[in-house]
């Protein structure tokens, strides 16, 4: 059994549950011969987060709660979005349309809660004391898929074009002309953290999410992202592409 300072009991949480002490995790990894230090660091970070109650807990059982916690702590996020606008860059009207049209089984109250959580998550991208480095590669199809109305799309693309000019946010458009590419397998995000942790690859699915933390599992996604960056338009070209696409949604006078 681990001894010394690491063996101290963690604080007792709600319903008698104890938060996991990160030092206990480290000692147990040593005890069981876990030598991958990046994996150990990831486990310690999750243990640290397990003792906290983030702002999203007040909203009850919201989807992607674990990811919201990681997103809050991340120093940078590199994501590939093939179908819709990235959640951190959605306008309220676009976000409401996405939530309502992709979750027809939920109530109006549940939809409103999800919208409130999503919009509050966006504060992380603009935190003045700890700006998030956000890099998004967006497939051209997301620009042409009408979510909501033409007015909603025009507003969304204008917002995307404006916000992508900020120095801590980069948006690249992957045009149809790029042909087949590594991102055809679906959406993914790569999160890195200020504590030197090697990071996490997040894969969102409809009924469950997947978090990849082992180097061998993460490595292909870093490789894919490098290829997607090379195939996508540059940031300034992408802004021109977005401005050109906005014209599709402008009503004739």
mmCIF file of C-alpha atoms in Angstrom:
data_model
loop_
_atom_site.group_PDB
_atom_site.id
_atom_site.type_symbol
_atom_site.label_atom_id
_atom_site.label_comp_id
_atom_site.label_asym_id
_atom_site.label_seq_id
_atom_site.Cartn_x
_atom_site.Cartn_y
_atom_site.Cartn_z
ATOM 1 C CA UNK A 1 0.000 0.000 0.000
ATOM 2 C CA UNK A 2 1.391 3.476 -0.803
ATOM 3 C CA UNK A 3 2.780 5.166 2.287
ATOM 4 C CA UNK A 4 3.544 8.646 3.545
ATOM 5 C CA UNK A 5 1.900 11.816 2.310
ATOM 6 C CA UNK A 6 0.360 10.108 -0.708
ATOM 7 C CA UNK A 7 -1.634 7.755 1.495
ATOM 8 C CA UNK A 8 -3.634 10.522 3.146
ATOM 9 C CA UNK A 9 -7.375 10.256 2.657
ATOM 10 C CA UNK A 10 -8.952 12.498 0.032
ATOM 11 C CA UNK A 11 -11.797 14.832 0.971
ATOM 12 C CA UNK A 12 -15.197 13.233 1.200
ATOM 13 C CA UNK A 13 -17.560 14.468 -1.505
ATOM 14 C CA UNK A 14 -21.317 14.255 -2.010
ATOM 15 C CA UNK A 15 -23.040 10.985 -1.056
ATOM 16 C CA UNK A 16 -19.915 9.839 0.806
ATOM 17 C CA UNK A 17 -17.773 9.589 -2.321
ATOM 18 C CA UNK A 18 -14.096 10.473 -2.011
ATOM 19 C CA UNK A 19 -12.166 12.465 -4.582
ATOM 20 C CA UNK A 20 -9.135 10.606 -5.921
ATOM 21 C CA UNK A 21 -5.810 12.015 -4.775
ATOM 22 C CA UNK A 22 -3.450 12.559 -7.751
ATOM 23 C CA UNK A 23 -0.497 11.466 -5.596
ATOM 24 C CA UNK A 24 -2.268 8.171 -4.890
ATOM 25 C CA UNK A 25 -2.671 7.683 -8.635
ATOM 26 C CA UNK A 26 1.043 8.304 -9.167
ATOM 27 C CA UNK A 27 2.010 5.871 -6.397
ATOM 28 C CA UNK A 28 -0.354 3.194 -7.681
ATOM 29 C CA UNK A 29 1.105 3.543 -11.164
ATOM 30 C CA UNK A 30 4.568 2.975 -9.698
ATOM 31 C CA UNK A 31 3.271 0.001 -7.714
ATOM 32 C CA UNK A 32 1.779 -1.625 -10.801
ATOM 33 C CA UNK A 33 4.733 -0.844 -13.055
ATOM 34 C CA UNK A 34 3.122 1.764 -15.319
ATOM 35 C CA UNK A 35 6.103 3.456 -16.974
ATOM 36 C CA UNK A 36 4.434 5.644 -19.611
ATOM 37 C CA UNK A 37 4.812 9.041 -17.936
ATOM 38 C CA UNK A 38 2.452 10.853 -20.292
ATOM 39 C CA UNK A 39 -0.230 8.284 -19.471
ATOM 40 C CA UNK A 40 0.472 8.674 -15.745
ATOM 41 C CA UNK A 41 0.199 12.455 -16.113
ATOM 42 C CA UNK A 42 -3.167 12.067 -17.843
ATOM 43 C CA UNK A 43 -4.475 9.853 -15.046
ATOM 44 C CA UNK A 44 -3.239 12.337 -12.435
ATOM 45 C CA UNK A 45 -4.960 15.189 -14.249
ATOM 46 C CA UNK A 46 -8.248 13.295 -14.342
ATOM 47 C CA UNK A 47 -7.870 12.522 -10.636
ATOM 48 C CA UNK A 48 -7.322 16.206 -9.950
ATOM 49 C CA UNK A 49 -10.436 17.118 -11.932
ATOM 50 C CA UNK A 50 -12.519 14.494 -10.130
ATOM 51 C CA UNK A 51 -12.232 16.529 -6.932
ATOM 52 C CA UNK A 52 -13.563 19.687 -8.524
ATOM 53 C CA UNK A 53 -17.080 20.701 -9.321
ATOM 54 C CA UNK A 54 -17.106 22.709 -12.519
ATOM 55 C CA UNK A 55 -19.727 25.305 -13.375
ATOM 56 C CA UNK A 56 -21.436 22.838 -15.736
ATOM 57 C CA UNK A 57 -22.370 20.532 -12.837
ATOM 58 C CA UNK A 58 -25.103 22.984 -11.854
ATOM 59 C CA UNK A 59 -26.871 22.211 -15.133
ATOM 60 C CA UNK A 60 -27.354 18.543 -14.274
ATOM 61 C CA UNK A 61 -26.570 15.723 -16.665
ATOM 62 C CA UNK A 62 -25.350 17.649 -19.709
ATOM 63 C CA UNK A 63 -23.802 15.823 -22.683
ATOM 64 C CA UNK A 64 -19.997 15.860 -22.962
ATOM 65 C CA UNK A 65 -19.575 16.883 -19.314
ATOM 66 C CA UNK A 66 -16.129 15.262 -19.104
ATOM 67 C CA UNK A 67 -15.031 17.026 -22.264
ATOM 68 C CA UNK A 68 -16.255 20.404 -20.980
ATOM 69 C CA UNK A 69 -13.973 19.932 -17.979
ATOM 70 C CA UNK A 70 -11.007 19.155 -20.207
ATOM 71 C CA UNK A 71 -11.889 22.030 -22.531
ATOM 72 C CA UNK A 72 -11.901 24.388 -19.550
ATOM 73 C CA UNK A 73 -8.382 23.310 -18.545
ATOM 74 C CA UNK A 74 -6.890 23.062 -22.060
ATOM 75 C CA UNK A 75 -4.219 25.463 -23.238
ATOM 76 C CA UNK A 76 -4.894 24.665 -26.891
ATOM 77 C CA UNK A 77 -7.415 22.762 -28.996
ATOM 78 C CA UNK A 78 -6.862 21.658 -32.580
ATOM 79 C CA UNK A 79 -10.055 20.301 -34.111
ATOM 80 C CA UNK A 80 -11.362 19.024 -37.402
ATOM 81 C CA UNK A 81 -15.064 19.627 -38.060
ATOM 82 C CA UNK A 82 -16.547 17.982 -41.176
ATOM 83 C CA UNK A 83 -20.248 18.819 -40.829
ATOM 84 C CA UNK A 84 -21.070 21.785 -38.580
ATOM 85 C CA UNK A 85 -19.466 24.913 -37.192
ATOM 86 C CA UNK A 86 -17.210 24.354 -34.175
ATOM 87 C CA UNK A 87 -19.183 24.698 -30.945
ATOM 88 C CA UNK A 88 -16.900 27.366 -29.485
ATOM 89 C CA UNK A 89 -17.543 29.574 -32.527
ATOM 90 C CA UNK A 90 -21.290 29.113 -33.024
ATOM 91 C CA UNK A 91 -23.705 32.031 -32.841
ATOM 92 C CA UNK A 92 -26.686 31.637 -30.470
ATOM 93 C CA UNK A 93 -29.137 31.214 -33.356
ATOM 94 C CA UNK A 94 -26.973 28.636 -35.128
ATOM 95 C CA UNK A 95 -26.322 26.724 -31.891
ATOM 96 C CA UNK A 96 -30.050 26.655 -31.091
ATOM 97 C CA UNK A 97 -30.812 25.295 -34.559
ATOM 98 C CA UNK A 98 -28.127 22.604 -34.320
ATOM 99 C CA UNK A 99 -29.326 21.462 -30.904
ATOM 100 C CA UNK A 100 -32.977 21.449 -31.898
ATOM 101 C CA UNK A 101 -32.545 19.763 -35.282
ATOM 102 C CA UNK A 102 -30.087 17.065 -34.177
ATOM 103 C CA UNK A 103 -31.915 16.151 -30.954
ATOM 104 C CA UNK A 104 -35.635 15.930 -31.844
ATOM 105 C CA UNK A 105 -36.256 13.676 -28.830
ATOM 106 C CA UNK A 106 -35.415 16.279 -26.157
ATOM 107 C CA UNK A 107 -37.827 18.746 -24.574
ATOM 108 C CA UNK A 108 -37.768 22.495 -25.103
ATOM 109 C CA UNK A 109 -36.438 22.915 -21.562
ATOM 110 C CA UNK A 110 -33.595 20.458 -22.189
ATOM 111 C CA UNK A 111 -32.759 22.221 -25.457
ATOM 112 C CA UNK A 112 -32.625 25.571 -23.663
ATOM 113 C CA UNK A 113 -30.288 24.137 -21.014
ATOM 114 C CA UNK A 114 -27.963 22.681 -23.638
ATOM 115 C CA UNK A 115 -27.903 26.003 -25.460
ATOM 116 C CA UNK A 116 -27.039 27.879 -22.274
ATOM 117 C CA UNK A 117 -24.195 25.454 -21.528
ATOM 118 C CA UNK A 118 -22.857 25.703 -25.071
ATOM 119 C CA UNK A 119 -22.817 29.489 -25.041
ATOM 120 C CA UNK A 120 -21.187 29.564 -21.626
ATOM 121 C CA UNK A 121 -18.474 27.206 -22.906
ATOM 122 C CA UNK A 122 -17.539 29.870 -25.435
ATOM 123 C CA UNK A 123 -16.242 32.115 -22.637
ATOM 124 C CA UNK A 124 -13.209 29.814 -22.482
ATOM 125 C CA UNK A 125 -12.119 30.863 -25.961
ATOM 126 C CA UNK A 126 -11.927 34.512 -24.911
ATOM 127 C CA UNK A 127 -10.771 34.368 -21.285
ATOM 128 C CA UNK A 128 -8.594 37.515 -20.996
ATOM 129 C CA UNK A 129 -6.165 36.023 -18.491
ATOM 130 C CA UNK A 130 -5.841 32.633 -20.202
ATOM 131 C CA UNK A 131 -6.645 32.749 -23.900
ATOM 132 C CA UNK A 132 -7.308 29.408 -25.508
ATOM 133 C CA UNK A 133 -5.249 28.684 -28.617
ATOM 134 C CA UNK A 134 -7.937 27.414 -30.950
ATOM 135 C CA UNK A 135 -7.169 25.997 -34.390
ATOM 136 C CA UNK A 136 -10.081 24.709 -36.481
ATOM 137 C CA UNK A 137 -10.032 22.953 -39.831
ATOM 138 C CA UNK A 138 -13.547 23.157 -41.236
ATOM 139 C CA UNK A 139 -14.786 21.146 -44.179
ATOM 140 C CA UNK A 140 -16.454 23.184 -46.924
ATOM 141 C CA UNK A 141 -19.631 21.143 -46.496
ATOM 142 C CA UNK A 142 -20.267 22.857 -43.142
ATOM 143 C CA UNK A 143 -20.481 26.196 -44.953
ATOM 144 C CA UNK A 144 -23.102 24.912 -47.395
ATOM 145 C CA UNK A 145 -25.265 22.894 -45.006
ATOM 146 C CA UNK A 146 -28.125 25.251 -44.164
ATOM 147 C CA UNK A 147 -28.712 25.038 -40.428
ATOM 148 C CA UNK A 148 -31.782 27.015 -39.428
ATOM 149 C CA UNK A 149 -32.443 29.644 -42.091
ATOM 150 C CA UNK A 150 -30.440 31.573 -44.642
ATOM 151 C CA UNK A 151 -30.320 34.502 -42.215
ATOM 152 C CA UNK A 152 -28.938 32.242 -39.479
ATOM 153 C CA UNK A 153 -26.258 30.962 -41.858
ATOM 154 C CA UNK A 154 -25.294 34.429 -43.032
ATOM 155 C CA UNK A 155 -24.919 35.637 -39.453
ATOM 156 C CA UNK A 156 -22.910 32.538 -38.552
ATOM 157 C CA UNK A 157 -20.491 32.904 -41.457
ATOM 158 C CA UNK A 158 -20.031 36.611 -40.795
ATOM 159 C CA UNK A 159 -19.231 35.765 -37.174
ATOM 160 C CA UNK A 160 -16.821 33.016 -38.242
ATOM 161 C CA UNK A 161 -15.049 35.368 -40.648
ATOM 162 C CA UNK A 162 -14.714 38.068 -37.999
ATOM 163 C CA UNK A 163 -13.583 35.868 -35.134
ATOM 164 C CA UNK A 164 -11.035 33.977 -37.236
ATOM 165 C CA UNK A 165 -9.061 37.209 -37.567
ATOM 166 C CA UNK A 166 -8.254 37.170 -33.843
ATOM 167 C CA UNK A 167 -4.626 36.173 -33.195
ATOM 168 C CA UNK A 168 -5.421 33.226 -30.908
ATOM 169 C CA UNK A 169 -7.988 31.692 -33.286
ATOM 170 C CA UNK A 170 -7.154 30.120 -36.644
ATOM 171 C CA UNK A 171 -9.722 28.772 -39.091
ATOM 172 C CA UNK A 172 -8.801 26.861 -42.239
ATOM 173 C CA UNK A 173 -11.340 25.732 -44.809
ATOM 174 C CA UNK A 174 -10.844 22.348 -46.433
ATOM 175 C CA UNK A 175 -12.451 22.767 -49.871
ATOM 176 C CA UNK A 176 -14.176 20.083 -51.913
ATOM 177 C CA UNK A 177 -11.323 20.429 -54.403
ATOM 178 C CA UNK A 178 -8.991 18.797 -51.856
ATOM 179 C CA UNK A 179 -10.629 15.485 -52.720
ATOM 180 C CA UNK A 180 -10.253 12.499 -50.403
ATOM 181 C CA UNK A 181 -8.367 13.258 -47.203
ATOM 182 C CA UNK A 182 -7.584 11.729 -43.774
ATOM 183 C CA UNK A 183 -10.495 13.539 -42.115
ATOM 184 C CA UNK A 184 -13.119 11.476 -43.930
ATOM 185 C CA UNK A 185 -13.264 9.202 -40.887
ATOM 186 C CA UNK A 186 -14.969 11.956 -38.885
ATOM 187 C CA UNK A 187 -14.627 14.744 -36.325
ATOM 188 C CA UNK A 188 -11.808 14.801 -33.773
ATOM 189 C CA UNK A 189 -10.134 17.250 -31.411
ATOM 190 C CA UNK A 190 -6.620 17.311 -29.959
ATOM 191 C CA UNK A 191 -6.339 18.978 -26.545
ATOM 192 C CA UNK A 192 -3.074 19.986 -24.897
ATOM 193 C CA UNK A 193 -2.592 21.338 -21.392
ATOM 194 C CA UNK A 194 -0.355 23.930 -19.770
ATOM 195 C CA UNK A 195 1.038 21.440 -17.242
ATOM 196 C CA UNK A 196 3.129 19.777 -19.943
ATOM 197 C CA UNK A 197 0.807 16.807 -20.332
ATOM 198 C CA UNK A 198 1.011 15.320 -23.806
ATOM 199 C CA UNK A 199 -2.727 15.760 -24.215
ATOM 200 C CA UNK A 200 -5.885 13.941 -25.232
ATOM 201 C CA UNK A 201 -7.597 13.129 -28.510
ATOM 202 C CA UNK A 202 -11.370 13.447 -28.222
ATOM 203 C CA UNK A 203 -13.792 11.644 -30.531
ATOM 204 C CA UNK A 204 -17.445 12.634 -30.183
ATOM 205 C CA UNK A 205 -20.129 10.123 -31.042
ATOM 206 C CA UNK A 206 -23.926 10.289 -30.789
ATOM 207 C CA UNK A 207 -24.332 7.970 -27.797
ATOM 208 C CA UNK A 208 -20.825 7.882 -26.337
ATOM 209 C CA UNK A 209 -17.493 9.686 -26.455
ATOM 210 C CA UNK A 210 -13.961 8.352 -26.721
ATOM 211 C CA UNK A 211 -10.820 9.796 -25.118
ATOM 212 C CA UNK A 212 -7.433 8.633 -26.400
ATOM 213 C CA UNK A 213 -4.511 9.305 -24.076
ATOM 214 C CA UNK A 214 -1.855 6.711 -24.912
ATOM 215 C CA UNK A 215 0.851 8.037 -27.286
ATOM 216 C CA UNK A 216 0.326 5.166 -29.724
ATOM 217 C CA UNK A 217 -3.385 6.023 -29.956
ATOM 218 C CA UNK A 218 -2.866 9.782 -30.279
ATOM 219 C CA UNK A 219 -0.044 9.711 -32.803
ATOM 220 C CA UNK A 220 -2.178 8.892 -35.909
ATOM 221 C CA UNK A 221 -4.445 11.873 -35.179
ATOM 222 C CA UNK A 222 -1.534 14.293 -34.939
ATOM 223 C CA UNK A 223 -0.304 12.872 -38.241
ATOM 224 C CA UNK A 224 -3.767 13.284 -39.787
ATOM 225 C CA UNK A 225 -4.041 16.851 -38.542
ATOM 226 C CA UNK A 226 -0.716 17.768 -40.131
ATOM 227 C CA UNK A 227 -2.015 16.448 -43.463
ATOM 228 C CA UNK A 228 -5.323 18.291 -43.120
ATOM 229 C CA UNK A 229 -3.514 21.566 -42.386
ATOM 230 C CA UNK A 230 -1.429 21.089 -45.524
ATOM 231 C CA UNK A 231 -4.461 20.320 -47.708
ATOM 232 C CA UNK A 232 -6.665 23.126 -46.358
ATOM 233 C CA UNK A 233 -6.628 26.722 -47.522
ATOM 234 C CA UNK A 234 -4.420 29.122 -45.574
ATOM 235 C CA UNK A 235 -6.037 31.361 -42.948
ATOM 236 C CA UNK A 236 -6.335 34.434 -45.204
ATOM 237 C CA UNK A 237 -7.517 32.370 -48.178
ATOM 238 C CA UNK A 238 -10.058 30.764 -45.861
ATOM 239 C CA UNK A 239 -11.448 34.146 -44.807
ATOM 240 C CA UNK A 240 -11.872 35.095 -48.467
ATOM 241 C CA UNK A 241 -13.569 31.763 -49.087
ATOM 242 C CA UNK A 242 -15.966 32.397 -46.183
ATOM 243 C CA UNK A 243 -16.762 35.903 -47.466
ATOM 244 C CA UNK A 244 -17.517 34.490 -50.909
ATOM 245 C CA UNK A 245 -19.815 31.843 -49.413
ATOM 246 C CA UNK A 246 -21.746 34.466 -47.425
ATOM 247 C CA UNK A 247 -23.135 35.755 -50.735
ATOM 248 C CA UNK A 248 -25.111 32.528 -51.132
ATOM 249 C CA UNK A 249 -27.174 33.456 -48.086
ATOM 250 C CA UNK A 250 -27.784 37.113 -48.935
ATOM 251 C CA UNK A 251 -31.362 37.767 -50.003
ATOM 252 C CA UNK A 252 -31.709 39.601 -53.332
ATOM 253 C CA UNK A 253 -32.915 43.179 -52.848
#
